[in-house]
Each structure stands twice: as C-alpha cells, then as structure tokens.
mmCIF file of C-alpha atoms in Angstrom:
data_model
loop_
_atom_site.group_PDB
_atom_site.id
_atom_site.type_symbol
_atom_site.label_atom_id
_atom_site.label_comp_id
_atom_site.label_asym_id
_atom_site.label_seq_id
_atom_site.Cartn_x
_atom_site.Cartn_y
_atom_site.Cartn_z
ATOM 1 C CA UNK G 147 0.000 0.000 0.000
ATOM 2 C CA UNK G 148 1.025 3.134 -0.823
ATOM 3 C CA UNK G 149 -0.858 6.293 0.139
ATOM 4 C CA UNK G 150 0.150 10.293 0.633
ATOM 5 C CA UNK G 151 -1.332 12.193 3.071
ATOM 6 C CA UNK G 152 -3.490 15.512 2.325
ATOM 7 C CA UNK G 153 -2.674 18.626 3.168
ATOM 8 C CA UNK G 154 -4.938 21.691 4.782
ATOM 9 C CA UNK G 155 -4.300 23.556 1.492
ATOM 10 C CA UNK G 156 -5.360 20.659 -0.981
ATOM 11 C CA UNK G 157 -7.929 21.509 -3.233
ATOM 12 C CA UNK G 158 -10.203 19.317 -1.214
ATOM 13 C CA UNK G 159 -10.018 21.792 2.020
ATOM 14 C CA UNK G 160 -8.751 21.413 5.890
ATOM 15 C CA UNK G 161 -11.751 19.084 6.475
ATOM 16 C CA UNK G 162 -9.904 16.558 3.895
ATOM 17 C CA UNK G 163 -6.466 17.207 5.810
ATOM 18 C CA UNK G 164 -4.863 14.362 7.149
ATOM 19 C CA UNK G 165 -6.963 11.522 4.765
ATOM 20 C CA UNK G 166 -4.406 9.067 2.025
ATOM 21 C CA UNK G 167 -5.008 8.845 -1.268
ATOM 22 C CA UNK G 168 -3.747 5.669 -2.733
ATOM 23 C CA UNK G 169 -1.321 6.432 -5.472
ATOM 24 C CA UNK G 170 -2.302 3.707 -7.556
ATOM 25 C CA UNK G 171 -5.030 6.259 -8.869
ATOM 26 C CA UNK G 172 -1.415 7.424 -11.096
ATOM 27 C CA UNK G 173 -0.440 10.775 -8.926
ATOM 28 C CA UNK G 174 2.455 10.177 -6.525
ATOM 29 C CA UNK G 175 1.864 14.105 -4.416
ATOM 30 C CA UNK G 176 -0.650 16.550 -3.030
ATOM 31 C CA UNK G 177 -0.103 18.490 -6.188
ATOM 32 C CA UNK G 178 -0.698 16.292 -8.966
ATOM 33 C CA UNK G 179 -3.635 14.818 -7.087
ATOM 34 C CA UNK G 180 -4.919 18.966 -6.849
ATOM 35 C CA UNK G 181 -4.263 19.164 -10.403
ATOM 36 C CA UNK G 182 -6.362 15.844 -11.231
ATOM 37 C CA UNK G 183 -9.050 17.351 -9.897
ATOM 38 C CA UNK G 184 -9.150 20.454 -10.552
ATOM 39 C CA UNK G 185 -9.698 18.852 -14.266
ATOM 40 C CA UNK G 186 -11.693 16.513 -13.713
ATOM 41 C CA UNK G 187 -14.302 19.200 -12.120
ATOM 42 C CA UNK G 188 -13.286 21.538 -15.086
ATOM 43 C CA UNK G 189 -16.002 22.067 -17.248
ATOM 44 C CA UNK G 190 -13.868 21.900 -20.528
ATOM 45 C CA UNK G 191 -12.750 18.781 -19.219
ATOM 46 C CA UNK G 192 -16.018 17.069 -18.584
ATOM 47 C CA UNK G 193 -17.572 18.577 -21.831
ATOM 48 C CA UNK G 194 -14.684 17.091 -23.895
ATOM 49 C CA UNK G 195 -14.846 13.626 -22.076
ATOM 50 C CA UNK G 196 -18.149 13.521 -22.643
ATOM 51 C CA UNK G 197 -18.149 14.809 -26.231
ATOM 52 C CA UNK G 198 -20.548 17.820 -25.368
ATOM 53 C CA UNK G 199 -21.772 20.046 -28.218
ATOM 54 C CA UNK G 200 -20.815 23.581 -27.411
ATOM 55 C CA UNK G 201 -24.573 24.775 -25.731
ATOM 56 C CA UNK G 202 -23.721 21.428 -23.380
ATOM 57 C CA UNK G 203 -20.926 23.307 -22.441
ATOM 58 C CA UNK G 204 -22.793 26.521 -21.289
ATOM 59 C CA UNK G 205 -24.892 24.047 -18.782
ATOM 60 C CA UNK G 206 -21.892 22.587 -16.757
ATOM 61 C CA UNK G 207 -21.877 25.685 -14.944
ATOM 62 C CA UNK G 208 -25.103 24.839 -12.818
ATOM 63 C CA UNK G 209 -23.145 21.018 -12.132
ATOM 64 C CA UNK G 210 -23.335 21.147 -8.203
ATOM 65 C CA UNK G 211 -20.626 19.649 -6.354
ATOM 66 C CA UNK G 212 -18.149 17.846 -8.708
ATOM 67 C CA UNK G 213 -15.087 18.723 -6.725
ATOM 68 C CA UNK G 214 -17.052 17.536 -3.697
ATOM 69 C CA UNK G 215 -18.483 14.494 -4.687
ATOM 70 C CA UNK G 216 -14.747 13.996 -6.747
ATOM 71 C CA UNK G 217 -12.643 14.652 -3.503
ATOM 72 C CA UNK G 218 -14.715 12.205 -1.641
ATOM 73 C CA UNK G 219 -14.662 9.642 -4.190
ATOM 74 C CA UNK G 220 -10.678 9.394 -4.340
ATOM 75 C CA UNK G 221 -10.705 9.604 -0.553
ATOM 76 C CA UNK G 222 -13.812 6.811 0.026
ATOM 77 C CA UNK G 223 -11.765 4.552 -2.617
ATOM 78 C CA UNK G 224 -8.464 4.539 -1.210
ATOM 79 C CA UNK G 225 -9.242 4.139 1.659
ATOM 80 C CA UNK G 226 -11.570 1.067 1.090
ATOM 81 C CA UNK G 227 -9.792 -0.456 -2.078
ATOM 82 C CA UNK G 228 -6.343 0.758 -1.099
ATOM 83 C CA UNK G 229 -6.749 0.889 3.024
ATOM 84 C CA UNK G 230 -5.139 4.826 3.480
ATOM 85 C CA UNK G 231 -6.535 6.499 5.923
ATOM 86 C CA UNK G 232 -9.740 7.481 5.639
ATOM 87 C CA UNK G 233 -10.906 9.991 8.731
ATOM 88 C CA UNK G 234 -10.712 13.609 7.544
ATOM 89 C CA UNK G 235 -8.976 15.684 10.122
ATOM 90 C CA UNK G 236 -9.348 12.978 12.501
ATOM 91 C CA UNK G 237 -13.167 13.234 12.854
ATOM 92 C CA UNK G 238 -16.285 11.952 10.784
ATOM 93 C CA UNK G 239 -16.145 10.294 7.591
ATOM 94 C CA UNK G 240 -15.103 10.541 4.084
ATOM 95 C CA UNK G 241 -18.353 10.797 2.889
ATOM 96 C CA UNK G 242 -20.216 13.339 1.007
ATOM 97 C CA UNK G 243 -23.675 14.218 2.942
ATOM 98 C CA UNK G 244 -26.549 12.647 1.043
ATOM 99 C CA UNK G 245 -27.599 16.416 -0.155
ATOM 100 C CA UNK G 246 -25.055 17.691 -1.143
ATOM 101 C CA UNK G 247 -24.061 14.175 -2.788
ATOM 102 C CA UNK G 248 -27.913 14.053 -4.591
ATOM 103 C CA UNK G 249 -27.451 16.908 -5.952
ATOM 104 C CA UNK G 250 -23.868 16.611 -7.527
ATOM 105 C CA UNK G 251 -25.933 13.380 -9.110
ATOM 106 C CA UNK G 252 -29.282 14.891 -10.694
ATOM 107 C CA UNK G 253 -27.225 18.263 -11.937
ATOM 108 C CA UNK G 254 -24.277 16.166 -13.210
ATOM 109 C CA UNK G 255 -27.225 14.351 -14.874
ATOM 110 C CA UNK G 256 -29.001 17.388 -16.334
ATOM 111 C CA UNK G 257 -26.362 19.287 -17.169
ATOM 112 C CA UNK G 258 -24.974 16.088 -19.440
ATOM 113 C CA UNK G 259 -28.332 15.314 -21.036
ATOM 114 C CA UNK G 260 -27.488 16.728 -24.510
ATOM 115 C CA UNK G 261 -23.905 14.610 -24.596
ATOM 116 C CA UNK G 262 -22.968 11.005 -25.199
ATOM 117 C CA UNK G 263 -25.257 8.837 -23.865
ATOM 118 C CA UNK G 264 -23.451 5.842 -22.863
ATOM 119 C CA UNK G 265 -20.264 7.585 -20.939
ATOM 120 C CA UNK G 266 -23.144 9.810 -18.975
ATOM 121 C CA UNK G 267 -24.876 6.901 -17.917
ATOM 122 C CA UNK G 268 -21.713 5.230 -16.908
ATOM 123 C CA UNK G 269 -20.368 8.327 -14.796
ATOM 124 C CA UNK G 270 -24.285 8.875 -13.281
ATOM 125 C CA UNK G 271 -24.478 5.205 -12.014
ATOM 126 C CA UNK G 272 -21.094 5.703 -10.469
ATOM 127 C CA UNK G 273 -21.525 8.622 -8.966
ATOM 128 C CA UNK G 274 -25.373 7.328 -7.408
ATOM 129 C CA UNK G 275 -23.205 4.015 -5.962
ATOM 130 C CA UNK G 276 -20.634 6.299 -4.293
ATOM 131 C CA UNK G 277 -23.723 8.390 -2.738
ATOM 132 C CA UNK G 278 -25.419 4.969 -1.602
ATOM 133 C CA UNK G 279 -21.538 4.125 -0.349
ATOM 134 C CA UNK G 280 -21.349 7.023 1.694
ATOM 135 C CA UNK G 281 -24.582 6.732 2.903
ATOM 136 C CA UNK G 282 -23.494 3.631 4.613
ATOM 137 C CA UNK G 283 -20.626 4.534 6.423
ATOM 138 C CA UNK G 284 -22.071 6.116 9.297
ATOM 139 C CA UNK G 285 -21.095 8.862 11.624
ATOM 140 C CA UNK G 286 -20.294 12.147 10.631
ATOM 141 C CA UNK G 287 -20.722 13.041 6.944
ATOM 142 C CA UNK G 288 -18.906 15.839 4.766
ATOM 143 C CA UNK G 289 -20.536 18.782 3.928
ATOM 144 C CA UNK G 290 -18.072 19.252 0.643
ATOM 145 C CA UNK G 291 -15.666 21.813 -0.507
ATOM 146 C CA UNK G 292 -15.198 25.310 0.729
ATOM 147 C CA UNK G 293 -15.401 26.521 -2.638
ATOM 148 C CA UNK G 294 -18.808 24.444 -3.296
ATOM 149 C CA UNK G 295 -20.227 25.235 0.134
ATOM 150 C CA UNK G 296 -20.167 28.716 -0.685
ATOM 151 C CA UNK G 297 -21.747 28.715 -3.893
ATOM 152 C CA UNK G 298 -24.597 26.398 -3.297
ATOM 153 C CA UNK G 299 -22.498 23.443 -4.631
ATOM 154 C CA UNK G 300 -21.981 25.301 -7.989
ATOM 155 C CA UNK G 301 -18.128 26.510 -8.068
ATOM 156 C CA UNK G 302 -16.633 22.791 -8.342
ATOM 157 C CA UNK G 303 -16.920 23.070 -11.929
ATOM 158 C CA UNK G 304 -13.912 25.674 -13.001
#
C-alpha cells in the first residue's frame, strides 16, 4: 500500500487534511492529485470527455458539487480499495452528505443530457453508488468543498 497524506491547502479543504489517497489512482503528491481534480471538475474537461456540443458546455456551470463528490470519491476509494486512511482531520467520515451528494448526481445528470449517452450513464451510475456508499458509512458526513459550500455546490466546476 502506498498512500500520501493531504494537506490543509489541498484543493479538497482542511476538512480533507490528514486523509491518504492511494497512489495507484497514477499521482504520486498533493499536487498532482490537486491538479487531477481540478480537471476533472473543469467544465472543458467534462464537456470534452463527454463529447458535449458547445450549448452542453454553457450548462456545466449549474453542475453542483463535482469537486465535492470527486474529492470524496478518491478519498472513500483509497481508503476502502487501497486501506489509506480514511478519517478527515481525525473526525467523521469521508463521505459526502446525502444532499449535497444528490445533488452533484441529478445536476451532473441534467447538465450532461445533450452529450454522449453511454459515458453519462456510466459516470451517473457511479456517482449514485458512491452516494449509496457514503450513505453507509455512518457517523459524521462531509458537507463538501469550501469553494462548493459557498456557492450552493456550484463553483466545483472551473
């Protein structure tokens, strides 16, 4: 097993500090794991993957909490898959709060409606068995992101 430790300033925020990330998800450091995501929330990113026309585009803006329900996904993953640690800051669990994570689910799924069927369905069924995860786990859940917090959810996509 091998797992690095988050930070306070990774782009998941303080609440994430102190949780592994295995690097067999291909990043070896806090900052190509920040980068990763920061991309992978990135609404170029998502409307490329998911071969988008360009009005597709316009609606990733109103995706709610993709770096949220990203951050916790690499976090929930390593740490069952890959066994890093798994408590953020110590306290409460890795999992995205079932609004917060609903709603990163049916706007993800709105927003992608116009794009490539197959890969949407794929990414929506993933992200509803990571919610149901989460769900599970008990305890304390996260809230999500500073930056999505503040914004209703909606600044995870860049």
């Amino acid at each position: 097993m091998s797992c690095f430790t988050l930070s306070t300033d990774s782009i998941c925020g303080p609440a994430f500090a102190g949780v592994g990330i295995s690097t067999r998800f291909g990043f070896t450091s806090e900052p190509q794991f920040n980068a990763f995501i920061a991309n992978e929330a990135s609404a170029p990113a998502i409307a490329s993957y998911f071969s988008c026309p360009a009005a597709g585009t316009a609606l990733l803006a109103g995706v709610q909490y993709q770096l949220s329900i990203s951050c916790a996904s690499a976090a929930y993953n390593s740490a069952m898959q890959y066994g890093c640690a798994s408590a953020p800051g110590g306290s409460g669990s890795v999992g995205l709060c079932a609004g917060a994570c609903e709603a990163a689910v049916q706007s993800f799924q709105e927003a992608l409606g116009g794009c490539a069927g197959a890969k949407v369905s794929q990414a929506v069924a993933l992200f509803a068995k990571d919610c149901s995860q989460f769900a599970g786990l008990g305890g304390t859940c996260w809230n999500g992101t500073p930056q999505d917090v503040a914004n209703c959810g909606k600044c995870g996509v860049l």
